[in-house]
Short mmCIF file of C-alpha atoms and ligand atoms in Angstrom, two decimals:
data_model
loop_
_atom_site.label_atom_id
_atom_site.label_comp_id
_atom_site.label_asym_id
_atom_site.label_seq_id
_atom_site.Cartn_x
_atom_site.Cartn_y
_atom_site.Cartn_z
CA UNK W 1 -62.31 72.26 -53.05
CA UNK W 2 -61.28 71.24 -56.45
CA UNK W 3 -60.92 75.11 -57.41
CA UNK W 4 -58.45 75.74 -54.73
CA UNK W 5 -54.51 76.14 -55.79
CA UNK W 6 -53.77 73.58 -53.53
CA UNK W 7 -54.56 70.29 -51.59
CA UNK W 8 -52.61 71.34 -48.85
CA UNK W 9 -51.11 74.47 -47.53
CA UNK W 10 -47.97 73.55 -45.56
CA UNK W 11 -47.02 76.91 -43.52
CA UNK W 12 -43.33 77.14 -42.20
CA UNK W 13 -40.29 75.69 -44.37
CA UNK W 14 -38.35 74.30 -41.35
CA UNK W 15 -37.73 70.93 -40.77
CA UNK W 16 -41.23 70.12 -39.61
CA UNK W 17 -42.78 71.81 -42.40
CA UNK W 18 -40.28 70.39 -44.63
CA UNK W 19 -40.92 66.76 -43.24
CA UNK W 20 -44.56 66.91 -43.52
CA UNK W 21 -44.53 68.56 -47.05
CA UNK W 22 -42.53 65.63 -48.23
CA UNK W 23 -45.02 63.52 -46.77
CA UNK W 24 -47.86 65.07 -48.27
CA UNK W 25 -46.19 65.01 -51.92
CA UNK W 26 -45.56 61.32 -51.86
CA UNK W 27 -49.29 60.58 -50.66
CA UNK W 28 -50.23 62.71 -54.12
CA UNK W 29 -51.26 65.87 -52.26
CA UNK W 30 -51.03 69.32 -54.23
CA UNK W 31 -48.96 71.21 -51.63
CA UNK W 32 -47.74 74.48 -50.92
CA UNK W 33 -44.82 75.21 -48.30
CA UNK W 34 -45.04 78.97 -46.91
CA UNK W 35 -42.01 80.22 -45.42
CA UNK W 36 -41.08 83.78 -44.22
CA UNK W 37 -38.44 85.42 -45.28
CA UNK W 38 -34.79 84.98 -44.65
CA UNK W 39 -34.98 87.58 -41.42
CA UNK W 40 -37.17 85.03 -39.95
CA UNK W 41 -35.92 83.35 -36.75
CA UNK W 42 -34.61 79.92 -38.40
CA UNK W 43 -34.63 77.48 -36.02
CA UNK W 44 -34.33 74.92 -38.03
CA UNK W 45 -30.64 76.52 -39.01
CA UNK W 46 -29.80 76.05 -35.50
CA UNK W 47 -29.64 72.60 -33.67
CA UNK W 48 -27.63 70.23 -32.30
CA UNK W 49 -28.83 67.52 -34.77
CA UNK W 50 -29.09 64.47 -32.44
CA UNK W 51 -31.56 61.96 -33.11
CA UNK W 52 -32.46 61.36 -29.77
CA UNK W 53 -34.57 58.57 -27.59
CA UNK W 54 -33.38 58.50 -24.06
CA UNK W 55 -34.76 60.95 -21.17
CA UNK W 56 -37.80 61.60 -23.90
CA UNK W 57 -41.54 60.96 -21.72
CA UNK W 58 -40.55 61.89 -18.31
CA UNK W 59 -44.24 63.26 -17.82
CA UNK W 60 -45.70 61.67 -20.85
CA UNK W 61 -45.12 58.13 -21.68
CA UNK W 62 -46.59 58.53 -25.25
CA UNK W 63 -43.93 60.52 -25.78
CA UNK W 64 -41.00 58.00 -25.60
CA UNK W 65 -43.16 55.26 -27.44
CA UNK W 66 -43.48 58.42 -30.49
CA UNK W 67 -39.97 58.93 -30.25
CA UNK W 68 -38.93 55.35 -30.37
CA UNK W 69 -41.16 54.66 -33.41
CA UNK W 70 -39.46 57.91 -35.18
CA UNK W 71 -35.63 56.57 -34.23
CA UNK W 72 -36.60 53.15 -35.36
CA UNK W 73 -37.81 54.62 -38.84
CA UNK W 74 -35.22 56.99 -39.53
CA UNK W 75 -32.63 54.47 -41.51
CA UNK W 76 -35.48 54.11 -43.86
CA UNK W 77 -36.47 57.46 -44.08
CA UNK W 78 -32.88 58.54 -44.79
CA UNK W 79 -32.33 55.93 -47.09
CA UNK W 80 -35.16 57.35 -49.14
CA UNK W 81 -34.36 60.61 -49.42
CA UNK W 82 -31.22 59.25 -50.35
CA UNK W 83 -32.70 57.41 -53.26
CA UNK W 84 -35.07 60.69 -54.05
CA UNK W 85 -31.99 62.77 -53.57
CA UNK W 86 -28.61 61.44 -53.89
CA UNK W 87 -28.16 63.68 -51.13
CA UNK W 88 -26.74 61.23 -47.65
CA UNK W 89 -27.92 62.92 -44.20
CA UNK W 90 -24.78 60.73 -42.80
CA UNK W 91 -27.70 59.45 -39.93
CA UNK W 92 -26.07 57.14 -37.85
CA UNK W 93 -27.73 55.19 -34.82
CA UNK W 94 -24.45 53.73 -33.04
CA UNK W 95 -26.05 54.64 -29.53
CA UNK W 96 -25.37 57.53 -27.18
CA UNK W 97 -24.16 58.67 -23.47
CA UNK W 98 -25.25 61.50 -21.26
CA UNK W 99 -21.96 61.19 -19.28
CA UNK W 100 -21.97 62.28 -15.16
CA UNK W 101 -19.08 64.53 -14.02
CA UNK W 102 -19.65 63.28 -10.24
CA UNK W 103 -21.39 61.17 -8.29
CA UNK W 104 -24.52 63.32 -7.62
CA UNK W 105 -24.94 63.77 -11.24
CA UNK W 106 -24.96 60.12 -12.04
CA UNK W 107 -27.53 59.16 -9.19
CA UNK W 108 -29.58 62.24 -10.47
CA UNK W 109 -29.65 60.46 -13.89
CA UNK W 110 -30.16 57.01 -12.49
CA UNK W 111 -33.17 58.61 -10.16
CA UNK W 112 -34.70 60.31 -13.83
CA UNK W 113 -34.70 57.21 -15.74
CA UNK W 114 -36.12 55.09 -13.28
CA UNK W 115 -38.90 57.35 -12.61
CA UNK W 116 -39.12 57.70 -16.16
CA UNK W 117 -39.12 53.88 -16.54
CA UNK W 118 -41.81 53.22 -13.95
CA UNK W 119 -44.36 55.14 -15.83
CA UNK W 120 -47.53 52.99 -16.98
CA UNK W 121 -47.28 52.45 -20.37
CA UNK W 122 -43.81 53.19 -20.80
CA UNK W 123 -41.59 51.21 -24.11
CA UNK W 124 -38.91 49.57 -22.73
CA UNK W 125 -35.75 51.37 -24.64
CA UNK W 126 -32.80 50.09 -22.72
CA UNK W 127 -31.30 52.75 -21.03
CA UNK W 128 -28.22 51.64 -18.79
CA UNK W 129 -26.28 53.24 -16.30
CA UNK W 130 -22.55 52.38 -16.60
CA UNK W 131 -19.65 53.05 -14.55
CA UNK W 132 -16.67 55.12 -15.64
CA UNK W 133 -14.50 51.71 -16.90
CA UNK W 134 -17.67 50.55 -18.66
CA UNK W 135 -18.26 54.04 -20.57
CA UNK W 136 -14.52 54.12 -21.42
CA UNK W 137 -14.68 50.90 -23.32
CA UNK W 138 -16.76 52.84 -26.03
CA UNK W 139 -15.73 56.06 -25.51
CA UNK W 140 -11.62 56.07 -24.72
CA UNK W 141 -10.82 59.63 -24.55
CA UNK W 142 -13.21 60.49 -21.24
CA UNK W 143 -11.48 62.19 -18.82
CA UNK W 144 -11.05 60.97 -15.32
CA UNK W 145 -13.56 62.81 -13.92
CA UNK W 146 -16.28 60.89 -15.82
CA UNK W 147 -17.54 58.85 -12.84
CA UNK W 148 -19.88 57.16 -15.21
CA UNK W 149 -23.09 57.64 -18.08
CA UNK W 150 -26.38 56.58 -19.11
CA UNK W 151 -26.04 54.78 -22.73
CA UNK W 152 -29.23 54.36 -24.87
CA UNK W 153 -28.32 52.46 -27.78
CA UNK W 154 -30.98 53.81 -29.64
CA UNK W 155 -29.42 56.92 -29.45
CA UNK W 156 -28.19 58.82 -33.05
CA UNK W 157 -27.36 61.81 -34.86
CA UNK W 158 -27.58 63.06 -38.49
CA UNK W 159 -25.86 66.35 -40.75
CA UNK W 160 -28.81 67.88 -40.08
CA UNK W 161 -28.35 71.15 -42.24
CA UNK W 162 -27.78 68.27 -45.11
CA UNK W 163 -30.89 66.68 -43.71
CA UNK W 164 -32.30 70.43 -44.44
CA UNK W 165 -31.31 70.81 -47.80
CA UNK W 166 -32.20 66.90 -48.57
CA UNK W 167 -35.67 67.88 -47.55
CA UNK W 168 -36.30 71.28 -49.44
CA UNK W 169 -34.65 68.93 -52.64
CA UNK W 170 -36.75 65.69 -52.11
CA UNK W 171 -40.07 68.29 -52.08
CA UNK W 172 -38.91 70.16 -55.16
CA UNK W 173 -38.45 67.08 -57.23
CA UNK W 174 -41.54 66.09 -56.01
CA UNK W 175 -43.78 69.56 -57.02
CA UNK W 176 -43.99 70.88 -54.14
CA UNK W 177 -44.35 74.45 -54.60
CA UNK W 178 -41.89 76.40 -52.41
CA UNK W 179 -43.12 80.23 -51.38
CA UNK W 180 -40.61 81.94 -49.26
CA UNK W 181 -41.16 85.17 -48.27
CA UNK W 182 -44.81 84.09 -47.76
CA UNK W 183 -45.73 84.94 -44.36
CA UNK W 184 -48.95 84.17 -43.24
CA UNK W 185 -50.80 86.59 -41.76
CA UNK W 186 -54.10 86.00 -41.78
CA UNK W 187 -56.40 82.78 -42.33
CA UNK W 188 -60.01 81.90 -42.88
CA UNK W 189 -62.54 78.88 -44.24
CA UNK W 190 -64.71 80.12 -46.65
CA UNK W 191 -66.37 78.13 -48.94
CA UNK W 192 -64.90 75.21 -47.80
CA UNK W 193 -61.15 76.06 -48.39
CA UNK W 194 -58.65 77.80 -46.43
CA UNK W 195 -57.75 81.38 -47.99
CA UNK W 196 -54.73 82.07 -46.31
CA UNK W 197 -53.45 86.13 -46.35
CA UNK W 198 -49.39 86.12 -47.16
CA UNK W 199 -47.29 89.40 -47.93
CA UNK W 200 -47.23 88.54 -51.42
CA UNK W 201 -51.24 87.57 -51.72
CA UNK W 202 -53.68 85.30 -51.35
CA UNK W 203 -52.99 81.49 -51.42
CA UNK W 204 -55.79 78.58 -51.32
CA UNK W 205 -55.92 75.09 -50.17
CA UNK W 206 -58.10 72.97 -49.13
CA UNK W 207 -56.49 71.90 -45.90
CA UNK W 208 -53.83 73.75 -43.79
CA UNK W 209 -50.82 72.81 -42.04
CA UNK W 210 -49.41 75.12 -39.39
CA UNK W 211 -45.66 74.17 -38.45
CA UNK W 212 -44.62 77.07 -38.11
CA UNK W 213 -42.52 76.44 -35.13
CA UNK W 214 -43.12 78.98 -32.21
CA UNK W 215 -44.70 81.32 -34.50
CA UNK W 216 -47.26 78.89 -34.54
CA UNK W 217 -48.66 80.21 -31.23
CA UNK W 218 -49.83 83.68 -33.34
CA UNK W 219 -50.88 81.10 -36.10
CA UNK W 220 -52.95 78.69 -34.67
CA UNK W 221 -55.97 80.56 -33.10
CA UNK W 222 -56.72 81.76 -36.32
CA UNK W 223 -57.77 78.19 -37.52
CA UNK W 224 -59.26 77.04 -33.55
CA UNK W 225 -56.52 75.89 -32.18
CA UNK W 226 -53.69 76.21 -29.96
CA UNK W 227 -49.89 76.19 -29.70
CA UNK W 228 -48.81 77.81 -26.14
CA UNK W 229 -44.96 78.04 -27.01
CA UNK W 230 -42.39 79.01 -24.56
CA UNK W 231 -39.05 79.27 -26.77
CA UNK W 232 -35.90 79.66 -25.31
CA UNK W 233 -32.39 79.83 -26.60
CA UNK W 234 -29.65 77.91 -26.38
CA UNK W 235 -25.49 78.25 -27.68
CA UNK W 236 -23.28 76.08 -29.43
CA UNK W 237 -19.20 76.13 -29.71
CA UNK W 238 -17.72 74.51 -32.69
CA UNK W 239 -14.26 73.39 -33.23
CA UNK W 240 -12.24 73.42 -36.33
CA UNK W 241 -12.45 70.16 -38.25
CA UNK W 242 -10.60 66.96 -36.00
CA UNK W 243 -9.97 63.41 -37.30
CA UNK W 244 -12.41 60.88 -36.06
CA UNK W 245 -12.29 60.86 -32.32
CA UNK W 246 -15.39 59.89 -30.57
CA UNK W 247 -17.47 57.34 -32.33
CA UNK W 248 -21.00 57.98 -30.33
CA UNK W 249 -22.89 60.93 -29.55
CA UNK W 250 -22.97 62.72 -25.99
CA UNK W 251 -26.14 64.25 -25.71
CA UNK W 252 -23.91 67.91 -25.07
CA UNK W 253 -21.44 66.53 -27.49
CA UNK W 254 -20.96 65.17 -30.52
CA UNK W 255 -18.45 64.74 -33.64
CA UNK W 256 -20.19 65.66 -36.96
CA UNK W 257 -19.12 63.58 -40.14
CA UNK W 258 -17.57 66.65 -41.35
CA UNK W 259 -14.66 66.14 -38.24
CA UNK W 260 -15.95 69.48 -36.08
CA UNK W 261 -17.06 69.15 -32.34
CA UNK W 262 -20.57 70.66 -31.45
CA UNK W 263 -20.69 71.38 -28.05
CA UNK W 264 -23.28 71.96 -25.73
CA UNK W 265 -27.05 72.02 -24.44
CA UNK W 266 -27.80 75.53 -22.76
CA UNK W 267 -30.90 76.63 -22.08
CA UNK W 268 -31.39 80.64 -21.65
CA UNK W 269 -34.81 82.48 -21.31
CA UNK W 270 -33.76 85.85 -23.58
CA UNK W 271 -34.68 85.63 -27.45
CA UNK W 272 -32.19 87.01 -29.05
CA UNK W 273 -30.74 84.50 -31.63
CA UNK W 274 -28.25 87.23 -32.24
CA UNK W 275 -26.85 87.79 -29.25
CA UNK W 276 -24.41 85.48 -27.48
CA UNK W 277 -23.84 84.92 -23.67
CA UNK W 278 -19.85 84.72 -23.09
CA UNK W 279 -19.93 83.20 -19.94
CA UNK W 280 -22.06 80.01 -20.92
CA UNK W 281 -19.64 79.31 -23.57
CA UNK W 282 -17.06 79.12 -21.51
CA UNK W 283 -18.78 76.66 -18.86
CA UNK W 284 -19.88 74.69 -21.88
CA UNK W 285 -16.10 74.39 -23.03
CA UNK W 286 -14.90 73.88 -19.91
CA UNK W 287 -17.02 70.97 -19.12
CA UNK W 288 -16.32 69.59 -22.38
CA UNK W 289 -12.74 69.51 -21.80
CA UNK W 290 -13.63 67.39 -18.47
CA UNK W 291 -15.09 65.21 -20.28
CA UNK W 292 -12.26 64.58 -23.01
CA UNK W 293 -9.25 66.00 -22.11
CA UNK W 294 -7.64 65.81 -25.96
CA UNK W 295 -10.03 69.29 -26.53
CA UNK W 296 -7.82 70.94 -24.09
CA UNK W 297 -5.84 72.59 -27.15
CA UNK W 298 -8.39 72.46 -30.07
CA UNK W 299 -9.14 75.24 -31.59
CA UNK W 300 -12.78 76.80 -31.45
CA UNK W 301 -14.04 78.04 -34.69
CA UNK W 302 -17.50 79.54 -34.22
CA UNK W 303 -20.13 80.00 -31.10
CA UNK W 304 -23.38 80.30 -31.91
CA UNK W 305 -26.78 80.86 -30.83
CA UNK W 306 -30.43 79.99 -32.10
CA UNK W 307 -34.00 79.82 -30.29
CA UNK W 308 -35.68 76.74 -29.70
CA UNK W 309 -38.60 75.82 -30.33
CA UNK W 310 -40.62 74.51 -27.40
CA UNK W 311 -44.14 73.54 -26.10
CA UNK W 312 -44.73 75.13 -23.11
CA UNK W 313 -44.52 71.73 -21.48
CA UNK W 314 -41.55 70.07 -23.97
CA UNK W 315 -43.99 67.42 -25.55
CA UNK W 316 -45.12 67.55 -28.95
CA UNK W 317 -48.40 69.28 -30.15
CA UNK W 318 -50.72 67.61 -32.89
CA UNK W 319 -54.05 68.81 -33.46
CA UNK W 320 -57.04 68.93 -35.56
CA UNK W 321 -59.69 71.83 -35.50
CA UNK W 322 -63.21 70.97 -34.60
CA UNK W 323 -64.14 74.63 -35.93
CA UNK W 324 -62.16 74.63 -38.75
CA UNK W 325 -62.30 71.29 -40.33
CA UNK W 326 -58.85 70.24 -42.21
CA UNK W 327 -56.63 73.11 -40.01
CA UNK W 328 -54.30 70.76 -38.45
CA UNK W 329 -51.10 72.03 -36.06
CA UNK W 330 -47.77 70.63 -35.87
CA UNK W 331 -45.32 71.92 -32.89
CA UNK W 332 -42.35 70.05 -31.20
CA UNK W 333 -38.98 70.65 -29.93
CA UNK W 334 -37.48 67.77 -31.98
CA UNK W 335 -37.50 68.46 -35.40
CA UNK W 336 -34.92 66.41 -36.54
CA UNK W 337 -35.65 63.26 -34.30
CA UNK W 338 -39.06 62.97 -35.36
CA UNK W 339 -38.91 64.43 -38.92
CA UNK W 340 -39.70 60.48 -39.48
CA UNK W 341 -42.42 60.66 -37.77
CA UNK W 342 -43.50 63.68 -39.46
CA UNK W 343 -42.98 62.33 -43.29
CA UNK W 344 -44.03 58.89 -42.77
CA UNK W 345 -47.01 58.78 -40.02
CA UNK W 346 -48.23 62.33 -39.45
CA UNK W 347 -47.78 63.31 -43.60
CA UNK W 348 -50.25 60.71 -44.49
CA UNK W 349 -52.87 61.46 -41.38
CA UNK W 350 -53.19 65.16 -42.92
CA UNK W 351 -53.78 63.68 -46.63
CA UNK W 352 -56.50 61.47 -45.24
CA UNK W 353 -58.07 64.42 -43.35
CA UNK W 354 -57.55 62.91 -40.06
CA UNK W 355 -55.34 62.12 -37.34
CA UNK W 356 -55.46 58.92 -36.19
CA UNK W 357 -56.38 59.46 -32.58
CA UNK W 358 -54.66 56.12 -31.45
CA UNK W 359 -51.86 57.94 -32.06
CA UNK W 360 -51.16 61.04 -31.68
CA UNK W 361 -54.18 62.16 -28.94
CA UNK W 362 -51.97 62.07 -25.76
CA UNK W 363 -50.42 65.15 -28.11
CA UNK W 364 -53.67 67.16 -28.24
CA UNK W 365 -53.29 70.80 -27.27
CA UNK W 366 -56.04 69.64 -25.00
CA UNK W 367 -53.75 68.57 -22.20
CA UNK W 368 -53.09 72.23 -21.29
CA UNK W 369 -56.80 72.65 -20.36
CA UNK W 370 -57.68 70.44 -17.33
CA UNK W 371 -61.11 70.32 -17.28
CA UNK W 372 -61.12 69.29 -21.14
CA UNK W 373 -58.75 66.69 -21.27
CA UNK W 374 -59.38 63.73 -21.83
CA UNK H 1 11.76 78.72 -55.31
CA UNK H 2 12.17 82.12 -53.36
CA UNK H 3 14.92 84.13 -53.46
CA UNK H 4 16.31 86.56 -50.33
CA UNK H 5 16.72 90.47 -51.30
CA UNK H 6 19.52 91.91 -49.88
CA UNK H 7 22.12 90.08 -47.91
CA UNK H 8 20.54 90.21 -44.21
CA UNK H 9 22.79 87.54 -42.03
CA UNK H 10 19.99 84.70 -41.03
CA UNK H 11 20.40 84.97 -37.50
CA UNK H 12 17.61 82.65 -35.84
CA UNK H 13 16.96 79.27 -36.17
CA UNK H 14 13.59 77.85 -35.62
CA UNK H 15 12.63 73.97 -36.06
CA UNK H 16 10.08 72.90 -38.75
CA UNK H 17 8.92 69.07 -38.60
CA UNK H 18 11.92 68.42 -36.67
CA UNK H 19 14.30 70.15 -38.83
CA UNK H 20 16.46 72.72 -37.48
CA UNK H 21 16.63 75.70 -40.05
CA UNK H 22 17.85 79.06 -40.68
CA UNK H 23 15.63 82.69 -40.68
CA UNK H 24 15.68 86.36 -39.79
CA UNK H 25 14.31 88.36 -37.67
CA UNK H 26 11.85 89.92 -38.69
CA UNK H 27 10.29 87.06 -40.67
CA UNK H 28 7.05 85.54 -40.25
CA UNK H 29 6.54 82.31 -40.17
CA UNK H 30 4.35 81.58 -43.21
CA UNK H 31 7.89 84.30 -45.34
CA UNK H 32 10.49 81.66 -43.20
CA UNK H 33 8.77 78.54 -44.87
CA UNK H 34 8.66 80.26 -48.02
CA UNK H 35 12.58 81.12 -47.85
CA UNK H 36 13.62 77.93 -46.78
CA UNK H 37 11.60 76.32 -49.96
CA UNK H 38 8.56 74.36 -48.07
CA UNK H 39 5.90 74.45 -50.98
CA UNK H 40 2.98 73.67 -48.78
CA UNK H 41 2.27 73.86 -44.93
CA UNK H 42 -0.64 71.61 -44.91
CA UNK H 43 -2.62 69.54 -46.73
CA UNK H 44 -6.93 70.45 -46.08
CA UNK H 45 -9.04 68.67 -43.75
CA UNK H 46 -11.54 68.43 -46.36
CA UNK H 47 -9.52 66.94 -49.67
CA UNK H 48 -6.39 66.80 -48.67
CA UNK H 49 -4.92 69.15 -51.38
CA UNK H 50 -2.28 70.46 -50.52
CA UNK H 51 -1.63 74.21 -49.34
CA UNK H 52 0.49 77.48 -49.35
CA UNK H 53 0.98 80.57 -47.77
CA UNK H 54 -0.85 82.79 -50.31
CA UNK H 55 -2.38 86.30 -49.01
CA UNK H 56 0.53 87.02 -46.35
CA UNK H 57 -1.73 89.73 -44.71
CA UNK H 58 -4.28 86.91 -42.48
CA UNK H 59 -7.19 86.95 -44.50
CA UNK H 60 -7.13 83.59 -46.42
CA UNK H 61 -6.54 81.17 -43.60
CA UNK H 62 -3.90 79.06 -46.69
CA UNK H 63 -1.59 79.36 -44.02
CA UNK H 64 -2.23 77.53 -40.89
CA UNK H 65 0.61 75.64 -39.22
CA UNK H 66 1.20 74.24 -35.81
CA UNK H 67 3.08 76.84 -33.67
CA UNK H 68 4.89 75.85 -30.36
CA UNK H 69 2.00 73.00 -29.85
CA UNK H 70 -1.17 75.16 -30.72
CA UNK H 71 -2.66 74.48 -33.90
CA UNK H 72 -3.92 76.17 -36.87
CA UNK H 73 -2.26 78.97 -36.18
CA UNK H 74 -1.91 81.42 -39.40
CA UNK H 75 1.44 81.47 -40.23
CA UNK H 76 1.48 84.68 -42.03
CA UNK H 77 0.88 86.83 -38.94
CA UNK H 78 3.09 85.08 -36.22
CA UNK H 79 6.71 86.78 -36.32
CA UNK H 80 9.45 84.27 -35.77
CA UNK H 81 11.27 83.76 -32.47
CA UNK H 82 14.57 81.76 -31.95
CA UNK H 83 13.84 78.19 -31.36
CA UNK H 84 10.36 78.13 -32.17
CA UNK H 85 8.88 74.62 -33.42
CA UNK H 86 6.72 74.97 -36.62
CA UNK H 87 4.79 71.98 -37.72
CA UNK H 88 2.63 71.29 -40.66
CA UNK H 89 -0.80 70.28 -40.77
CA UNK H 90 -2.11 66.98 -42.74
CA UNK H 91 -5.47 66.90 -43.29
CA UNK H 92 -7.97 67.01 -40.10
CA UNK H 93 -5.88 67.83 -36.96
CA UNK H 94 -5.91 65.47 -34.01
CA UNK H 95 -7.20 66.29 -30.93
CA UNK H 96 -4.94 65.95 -28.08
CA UNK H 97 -1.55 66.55 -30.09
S1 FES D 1 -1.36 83.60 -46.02
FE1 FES D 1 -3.39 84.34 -46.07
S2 FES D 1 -3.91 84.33 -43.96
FE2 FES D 1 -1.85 83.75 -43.96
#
């Protein structure tokens, strides 16, 4: 193992790889961080950058505890990168609202977090349901057709392309070695390292990390594992730059640092980040202006679209191959939410050579396979 | 600062922050600043420096103002009409003005 290039080969420079690279660099790891080119679907490029806790583990209880543990680490996390850096993610944790535009839509929330809440095993992360005079105390500028909003004060955001650039910065300074237009395309264990197969050669570590985001679903039986994906896309509107309005996220709605509006949460099955769906721009403007009036006449600057990446049941995957000792996979929808996680607790599994099954096996791949799980 | 060719009669008035002045027809918004000596029509959302009119043809953006309510409108490409109400920008707009 000693004659291999690297300690660890890192594939995908998103945020996950990113994350975990970091991670890997400050336990003394040798690391590489493989990235395609820049025609690669980059989904890190596109999301809504919400560090998010409530409505996570409906279906898996782990799964809120994980998330919880990630939120509660991030102001450290971003205070180090800051210190690495010099670079601020502006991550803020002032709590956040999924606001109800009637009646049904607020019992429909109220009916999801209780069954959500009764879960065995569930943390506790004090999600409310408040009325519309309750929500309007924090939030002013709702519209009257807000009947009311869950609030999870847990709830947070970040500049999440800064948090992007912080990342590839923090991992330079640190030596990791940065190979884009490295795509992986084929990997074996020979002689006890990993020889992975990249359009510009051969690269070598001793262990290999596959976040790779959905393309880890081609990547992962290559190493003995598994990552069924099922990506989907989604569209943003942005407004032109605003003075500070709205002082908490919305979970379809937030105001970045920078003064622009991000609006909305769709979810569309076709995977084409470059195409663009009209008609779901509209009906997210339009419900955003229900929601605060004052957007009526602001003007929008861009609409976008990007793929995200998703498990084929929404909860994170973290594995380790049994047939290919030291392949570990990395896949979840919430990049920048758990990129904590990723850095601090997952980062230092890998170096060690092992997860640490009391925490991360609810997220074994295993799950998809009755009969196996366990 | 800028100087009319020709003798043209100014024969519209429009209002700009509330102050009732004189341009032609013909004029665009951004040229009916310029005339009536307003050295900047906004200040950025970013710095606050403060900004001009500069490409007249709508490719630099230099020149949003506020027209008839709707903001950053380019003020280079909006021809004026009588009684229109032009208002500069400072820094970030608000939303809901
Ligand atoms: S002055 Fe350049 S766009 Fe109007």
């Amino acid at each position: 193992m000693a004659a291999s290039d690297y300690d660890v080969a890192v594939v995908g420079g998103g945020l996950v790889g990113a994350a975990t690279a970091w991670g890997l660099a400050r336990e003394g790891c040798r690391v590489a961080l493989l990235d395609e080119g820049d025609r690669a679907v980059r989904a890190s490029r596109g999301n809504f950058a919400l560090v998010w806790v409530q409505s996570k583990g409906l279906g898996l209880a782990a799964y809120a505890g994980w998330t919880v543990r990630s939120s509660n680490a991030w102001a450290d996390f971003a205070a180090t990168l800051k210190e690495e850096t010099g670079l601020d993610v502006c991550f803020q944790r002032p709590g956040g609202f999924h606001l109800a535009l009637s009646e049904r839509e607020l019992e429909a929330r109220a009916t999801t977090l209780k069954r959500l809440h009764n879960q065995p095993g569930i943390v506790d992360y004090k999600t409310e349901i408040l009325d519309h005079s309750q929500v309007a105390k924090m939030l002013p500028d709702i519209g009257r057709e807000v009947v009311g909003a869950s609030y999870c004060p847990l709830d947070g955001h970040v500049n999440s392309l800064r948090l992007f650039r912080t990342l590839h910065t923090a991992i330079h300074a640190r030596g990791v070695k940065y190979l884009p237009s490295h795509r992986v395309e084929n990997i074996v264990r020979e002689e006890g390292e990993f020889r992975l197969t990249t359009t510009q050669g051969e690269v070598r570590a001793g262990r290999v990390a596959l976040a790779a985001g959905n393309a880890n679903m081609r990547l992962a039986p290559m190493v003995g594992l598994e990552a069924p994906m099922k990506p989907e896309r989604g569209q943003i509107v942005v407004t032109e730059r605003l003075r500070p309005f709205l002082h908490h996220p919305v979970v379809t709605l937030r105001q970045t640092d920078e003064g622009t509006v991000m609006i909305g949460d769709s979810k569309e099955e076709s995977l084409d980040p470059t195409g663009l769906t009209l008609g779901v721009s509209a009906t997210e403007a339009e419900r955003a202006v229900r929601q605060f009036p004052l957007l009526a006449n602001v003007n929008v600057v861009r609409t976008w679209s990007a793929i995200r990446v998703m498990t084929q049941d929404g909860f994170p995957i973290y594995d380790e191959s049994e047939t290919h000792p030291g392949a570990f996979v990395l896949c979840c929808h919430s990049g920048v939410t758990l990129a904590a996680n990723h850095a601090l607790t997952v980062a230092p599994m890998i170096a060690r050579g092992a997860l640490d099954k009391t925490l991360v096996a609810p997220f074994s791949a295993r799950r998809f396979h009755v009969q196996e799980a366990g | 600062m800028f100087k009319r060719l020709g003798d043209t009669a100014d024969t519209l008035t429009i209002e700009i922050d509330g102050k009732s002045v004189r341009a032609r027809s013909g004029d665009t918004v951004a040229a009916a600043m310029l005339a009536n000596g307003i050295d900047h029509c906004r200040t950025t959302p970013v710095t606050g420096a403060p900004r001009a009119p500069y490409c007249l043809m709508g490719v630099c953006f230099e020149c949003l103002v506020m027209i008839d309510g709707v903001g950053s409108r380019q003020g280079c490409l909006v021809p004026v009409r009588d009684g229109m109400r032009v208002e500069t920008q400072q820094g970030k707009r608000e939303a809901g003005r």
